[in-house]
């Protein structure tokens, strides 16, 4: 009896650890397949849009300009033009595509451009499911349980290794939901995956 309880506890812990990874994978597959119903249930779109706008604006304008939103600063006409229209463009893109139907549409556009215009083949095309999972795992930079109900995951872009998608998921109503999503650009070479728990994650 005691052995059965221990085994059950181990399996329950393993299932809990795998749960958010499964959700992240399912979100990815839902975007590819156009499953807007799944995306509607597993995103909190308000905060996701906010974090996307902030991070994408920083990529376009740089961290200094992005941090000056709402603050006066004397600058030239061209800098003012670039700042205004840069923010406008980012906000427009996020508002248009950061929703259950917009993400699959954006993915479809990107796939068409890569295939028909750039001639870039999907490196996962034709691979078995285990091989695709292994490929996704190799692109993970970081995965951390910040708490029992909050999970953070950073993944490199399949085509642009210096681009990183940093997501935060929270467990709400017995469902892991994406509550933050940021896009970051970096120059450093990718490092090995770091998987941490709440106990070892410094905050």
Coordinates of C-alpha atoms in Angstrom, one line a residue, residues 30-169:
X30 CA -3.0 25.1 -32.4
X31 CA -1.3 28.1 -34.1
X32 CA -0.1 25.8 -37.0
X33 CA -3.5 24.1 -37.4
X34 CA -5.7 27.2 -36.9
X35 CA -7.4 25.9 -33.8
X36 CA -8.7 29.3 -32.6
X37 CA -10.9 27.7 -30.0
X38 CA -7.9 26.2 -28.1
X39 CA -6.0 29.5 -28.4
X40 CA -9.0 31.4 -27.0
X41 CA -9.0 29.2 -23.9
X42 CA -5.3 29.2 -23.2
X43 CA -4.4 32.9 -23.6
X44 CA -5.2 36.0 -21.6
X45 CA -5.1 38.4 -24.5
X46 CA -5.0 41.7 -22.7
X47 CA -1.7 41.2 -20.8
X48 CA -0.3 39.2 -23.7
X49 CA -0.9 42.2 -26.1
X50 CA 0.7 44.6 -23.5
X51 CA 3.9 42.6 -23.2
X52 CA 4.1 42.0 -26.9
X53 CA 3.8 45.7 -27.7
X54 CA 6.4 46.6 -25.1
X55 CA 9.0 44.0 -26.2
X56 CA 8.4 44.6 -30.0
X57 CA 8.7 48.3 -29.6
X58 CA 12.0 47.8 -27.8
X59 CA 13.2 45.7 -30.7
X60 CA 12.2 48.3 -33.3
X61 CA 13.3 51.5 -31.5
X62 CA 15.9 50.2 -29.0
X63 CA 15.6 50.0 -25.2
X64 CA 16.3 53.7 -24.6
X65 CA 13.6 55.0 -26.9
X66 CA 11.1 52.4 -25.8
X67 CA 11.5 53.4 -22.2
X68 CA 10.8 57.0 -22.9
X69 CA 7.1 56.5 -23.8
X70 CA 5.1 59.3 -22.3
X71 CA 8.2 61.2 -21.2
X72 CA 9.3 64.5 -22.9
X73 CA 12.6 64.4 -24.8
X74 CA 14.1 66.8 -27.3
X75 CA 15.0 65.0 -30.5
X76 CA 15.2 65.7 -34.2
X77 CA 12.4 65.4 -36.7
X78 CA 13.5 62.1 -38.2
X79 CA 13.9 60.5 -34.7
X80 CA 10.4 61.8 -33.7
X81 CA 9.0 60.4 -37.0
X82 CA 10.6 57.0 -36.5
X83 CA 9.5 56.8 -32.9
X84 CA 5.9 57.7 -33.6
X85 CA 5.4 55.5 -36.6
X86 CA 7.5 52.7 -35.1
X87 CA 5.1 52.5 -32.1
X88 CA 2.1 52.9 -34.3
X89 CA 3.2 50.1 -36.6
X90 CA 3.9 47.7 -33.7
X91 CA 0.6 48.5 -32.0
X92 CA -1.3 47.9 -35.2
X93 CA 0.4 44.6 -35.9
X94 CA -0.2 43.4 -32.3
X95 CA -3.8 44.5 -32.2
X96 CA -4.5 42.8 -35.6
X97 CA -2.8 39.5 -35.0
X98 CA -2.6 38.9 -31.2
X99 CA -6.0 37.1 -31.0
X100 CA -7.3 33.5 -31.5
X101 CA -7.7 33.9 -35.3
X102 CA -4.9 36.3 -35.9
X103 CA -2.0 34.1 -34.7
X104 CA -2.8 31.3 -37.1
X105 CA -3.2 33.8 -39.9
X106 CA 0.2 35.4 -39.2
X107 CA 1.8 31.9 -39.0
X108 CA 0.3 31.1 -42.4
X109 CA 1.6 34.3 -44.0
X110 CA 5.1 33.7 -42.6
X111 CA 5.1 30.1 -43.9
X112 CA 4.1 31.3 -47.3
X113 CA 6.8 33.9 -47.5
X114 CA 9.5 31.6 -46.2
X115 CA 8.5 28.8 -48.7
X116 CA 7.6 30.7 -51.8
X117 CA 9.7 33.9 -51.5
X118 CA 12.7 33.0 -49.4
X119 CA 12.9 29.4 -50.4
X120 CA 13.5 28.3 -46.8
X121 CA 12.3 24.8 -45.9
X122 CA 10.8 24.0 -42.5
X123 CA 13.6 22.0 -40.7
X124 CA 10.9 19.9 -39.0
X125 CA 9.0 19.0 -42.2
X126 CA 8.7 15.3 -42.6
X127 CA 10.0 14.5 -39.1
X128 CA 8.2 12.1 -36.8
X129 CA 6.5 13.4 -33.7
X130 CA 9.3 12.3 -31.3
X131 CA 11.8 14.0 -33.6
X132 CA 9.8 17.2 -33.7
X133 CA 9.5 17.2 -29.9
X134 CA 13.3 16.7 -29.7
X135 CA 13.8 19.6 -32.1
X136 CA 11.6 21.9 -30.0
X137 CA 13.3 20.8 -26.8
X138 CA 16.8 21.7 -28.2
X139 CA 15.5 25.2 -28.8
X140 CA 14.6 25.8 -25.2
X141 CA 16.8 28.3 -23.4
X142 CA 15.1 28.3 -20.1
X143 CA 12.2 26.7 -18.2
X144 CA 11.3 27.5 -14.6
X145 CA 8.5 27.0 -12.2
X146 CA 8.5 30.3 -10.4
X147 CA 5.7 29.0 -8.2
X148 CA 3.3 26.1 -8.2
X149 CA 1.0 28.2 -10.5
X150 CA 3.4 30.2 -12.5
X151 CA 5.8 28.9 -15.2
X152 CA 8.3 30.7 -17.4
X153 CA 9.7 29.4 -20.7
X154 CA 12.1 30.9 -23.2
X155 CA 12.4 29.4 -26.7
X156 CA 14.6 30.3 -29.7
X157 CA 13.0 30.9 -33.1
X158 CA 13.3 27.9 -35.4
X159 CA 14.6 30.1 -38.3
X160 CA 16.3 33.0 -36.4
X161 CA 18.3 31.6 -33.4
X162 CA 19.0 35.1 -32.0
X163 CA 15.2 35.7 -31.6
X164 CA 13.7 34.4 -28.4
X165 CA 10.1 34.1 -27.4
X166 CA 9.7 34.5 -23.7
X167 CA 6.4 33.3 -22.3
X168 CA 4.8 33.2 -18.9
X169 CA 2.0 30.8 -18.1

